[in-house]
C-alpha angles and dihedrals in degrees: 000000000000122000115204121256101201113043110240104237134201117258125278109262077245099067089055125099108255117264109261104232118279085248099052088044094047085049085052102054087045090049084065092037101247112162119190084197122079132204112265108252089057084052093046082056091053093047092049087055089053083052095049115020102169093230098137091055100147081216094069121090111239101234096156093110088067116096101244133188143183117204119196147127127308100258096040114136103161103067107198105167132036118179138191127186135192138172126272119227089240096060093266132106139263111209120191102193104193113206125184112261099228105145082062086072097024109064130156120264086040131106091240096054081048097058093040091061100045081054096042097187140005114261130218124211123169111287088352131089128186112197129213088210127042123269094245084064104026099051098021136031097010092036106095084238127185110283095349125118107240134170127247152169107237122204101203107206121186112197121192119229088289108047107257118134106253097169134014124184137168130224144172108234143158112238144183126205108213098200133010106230131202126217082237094054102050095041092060089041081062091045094053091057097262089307135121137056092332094055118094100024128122085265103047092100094051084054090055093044093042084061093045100048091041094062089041097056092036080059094043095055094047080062089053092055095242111169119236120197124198108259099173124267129330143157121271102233083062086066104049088044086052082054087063103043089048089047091045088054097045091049091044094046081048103056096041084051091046100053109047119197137167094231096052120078110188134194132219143189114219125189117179123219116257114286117267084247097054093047085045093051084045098055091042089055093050091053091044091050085042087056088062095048101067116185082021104050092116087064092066116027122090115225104202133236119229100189141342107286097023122110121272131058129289115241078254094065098043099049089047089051093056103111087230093152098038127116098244093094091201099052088040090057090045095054094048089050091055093046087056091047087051082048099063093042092075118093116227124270116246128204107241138178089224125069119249150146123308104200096183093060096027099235132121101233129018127180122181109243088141109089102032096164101042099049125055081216085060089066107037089047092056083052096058093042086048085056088051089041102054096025106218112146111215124215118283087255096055089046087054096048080049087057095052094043094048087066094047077054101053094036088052095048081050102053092040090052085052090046098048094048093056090048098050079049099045090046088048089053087052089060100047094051092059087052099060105027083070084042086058092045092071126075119269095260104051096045101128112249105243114206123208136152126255101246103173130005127196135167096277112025139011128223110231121194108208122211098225129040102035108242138112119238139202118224119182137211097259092072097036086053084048096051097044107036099237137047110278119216128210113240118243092271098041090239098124136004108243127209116237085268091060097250116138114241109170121018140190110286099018128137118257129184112201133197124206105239111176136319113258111219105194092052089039080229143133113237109205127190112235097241108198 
């Protein structure tokens, strides 16, 4: 086990696409008929549970007296997920993993679980939320706020020395967090050498052993061969906190797979590993960009494992070996580009009523308990643990209506995923356009260069990376026809553009500077002029 030396940071505000205006955000969210407010019998539901908030349940554990914490982001208001950790008399590790106990407030048959299910998620615009839940719930009694009680559904891990899970439980418990933490806090609390304001305190320990286990699970699924793509740059107490959440849904999709029952109706997310085809294209690249390397050619080709235990390296090897934060720029490009390549070979995940592999986190099979107040499967999941958990069988009746209701849920998981991933890219667009639009106000000569990396390259368009902000293009072969004279063609492996002598003229991982040209109103596009 490794530790860091050099903490993993968050992006300069600079690096970041620029925020679309409160207005334009407030339209898109109208043009896809997202609404923050909520009808007001669901509203009246969510007043009756402030009146009554079942705190004092003589079913729930009393875990108050155990130092919890949430750790998010700055702006966080919806606190899913509180942990504590302490350590076991063997040398290993006891988790408590707090999750909000949603599905207690939100049942089905109620006005609440109704409008849960047409929404679907909640969905998350810059500087604009719209919640699944109201407010009153989502930020507030439901939320595992600050010195608050608070229910929750607690997933109980035990890990050996070593890290491995060795024991998971549920149980229904009260709570209390006793600070709300930020990535950047406790990141600076590492860096400090566990000084500072968050030293001393009843969670420090909890701090120290997040870090511990964190490394402990991040080397344990490099074991595992989990793939790890580059995503920018993060702290790294994000990612041992991401450790814990991926652990806590692996251990929850297993004991509601191991212990089948009539009455419980789980959900899974399944993600199938890339396709033979796509492995076999990606190591073909690799070879073909090795062969332009020369004396370096080892450092990028993949040599392909057949098998575990057989000689060569996993995707997972190769991709954690690509030097994608080292000084030499052009290495550098080239590794993110490759990462970006491994990226798009993967096939989407899918929500089933059967178990199955995940192939992105590495765990048969996965169920989704870590966000119980922002996914409607989140929810519903909870409810379906609370019923193995309690073991109550319901009548036949009551286990058919659960059959029907698991597909509106996954219906409506499905449809909320989908929604979610054309709003990030239309508000990205937003602020792109605002970009460039100021770019395109300027005379020609006076437009900023703007530098990115050649990510992907295919016969009528490229993908370019740029460098800030932080956003991916596309450029098509119109402009690149334009900049070099003649058509280009993409090699047989994708890995360069070639002139129509065969030479090779742009190349994966290359640097490329780009100039906003005009804005092309038929293909609702940006041209840019490739600026060298």
């Amino acid at each position: 086990m490794t530790t860091p030396t050099t903490p993993t940071v968050p992006p300069a505000a600079s690096s970041l696409p620029p925020a679309p205006s409160p207005a334009a955000i407030a339209a898109l969210a109208a043009r896809h008929a997202l609404d923050p407010g909520f009808p007001d019998d669901v509203l009246a539901e969510a007043e009756a549970w402030l009146a009554a908030p079942g705190l004092d349940d003589p079913a729930l554990r009393d875990l108050e007296p155990l130092p919890f914490v949430t750790i998010d982001n700055p702006d966080s208001r919806d606190l899913d997920q509180a942990l504590h950790i302490a350590p076991a008399p063997d040398g290993g590790y006891v988790i408590h993993y707090a999750l909000a106990d949603a599905a207690y407030y939100v049942r089905p048959g109620a006005r609440l679980w109704d409008e849960a299910l047409r929404r679907g998620a909640s969905y998350y615009l810059p500087g604009f939320t719209v919640p699944m839940l109201p407010r009153a719930l989502s930020e507030g009694l439901v939320s595992l706020n600050e010195a608050q009680p608070r229910r929750a559904l607690v997933v109980v891990l035990t890990l050996s020395p070593d890290g491995a899970c060795v024991g998971a439980e549920l149980l229904r418990a009260r709570i209390r967090s006793r600070a709300k933490l930020t990535y950047g806090g406790v990141q600076a609390f590492y860096d400090a050498g566990d000084a500072g304001a968050l030293a001393g305190q009843p969670f420090t320990e909890t701090l120290q052993l997040l870090r511990t286990v964190g490394l402990l699970r991040i080397a344990e699924a490099e074991r595992r061969d989990v793939v790890v793509y580059h995503r920018g740059d993060r702290y790294m107490t994000e990612r041992y906190n991401e450790q814990i959440s991926l652990m806590c849904n692996a251990e929850g999709g297993r004991l509601l797979a191991r212990h089948p029952a009539a009455h419980v109706q789980p959900i899974f997310r399944v993600h199938p590993s890339p396709p033979e085809p796509r492995l076999v294209r990606f190591a073909a690249m690799t070879r073909a960009i090795a062969q332009r390397a020369g004396a370096h050619a080892d450092a990028w080709r993949w040599r392909r494992r057949s098998g575990h235990g057989q000689p060569g390296e996993s995707l997972s090897d190769y991709l954690r070996r690509l030097p994608v934060d080292g000084d030499d720029d052009e290495a550098r490009r080239l590794a993110m580009a490759l990462h970006r390549q491994a990226l798009v070979l993967n096939q989407a995940s899918s929500l089933s009523a059967e178990p199955g592999p995940h192939f992105g986190v590495g765990a048969e099979p996965y169920a989704r308990l870590s966000s119980p107040m922002r996914e409607i499967i989140g929810v519903y999941t909870h409810k379906e643990a609370v019923e193995l958990l309690e073991g109550v069988s319901p009548s036949a009746d009551a286990i058919a209506r659960d059959e029907v209701l698991r597909e509106a849920v996954i219906e409506a998981g499905e449809r909320a995923r989908r929604l979610q991933s054309t709003l990030t890219k239309e508000a990205a667009k937003l602020g792109l356009d605002a970009l460039f639009g100021a770019d395109l106000a300027l005379p020609a000569a006076e437009r900023p260069r703007r530098v990115g990396t050649v990510v992907g390259l295919r016969r009528d368009r490229i993908y370019v990376q740029l460098d800030a902000p932080d956003h991916e293009l596309k450029v098509y072969a119109g402009d690149l026809e334009a900049a070099f004279g003649a058509a280009l063609t993409p090699t047989r492996h994708e890995d360069a553009l070639t002139d129509p002598d065969g030479a090779p003229v742009l190349r994966l991982g290359d640097a490329l500077g780009l100039r906003v040209d005009r804005y092309d109103v038929g293909a609702n596009r940006w041209r840019f002029e490739l600026a060298r």
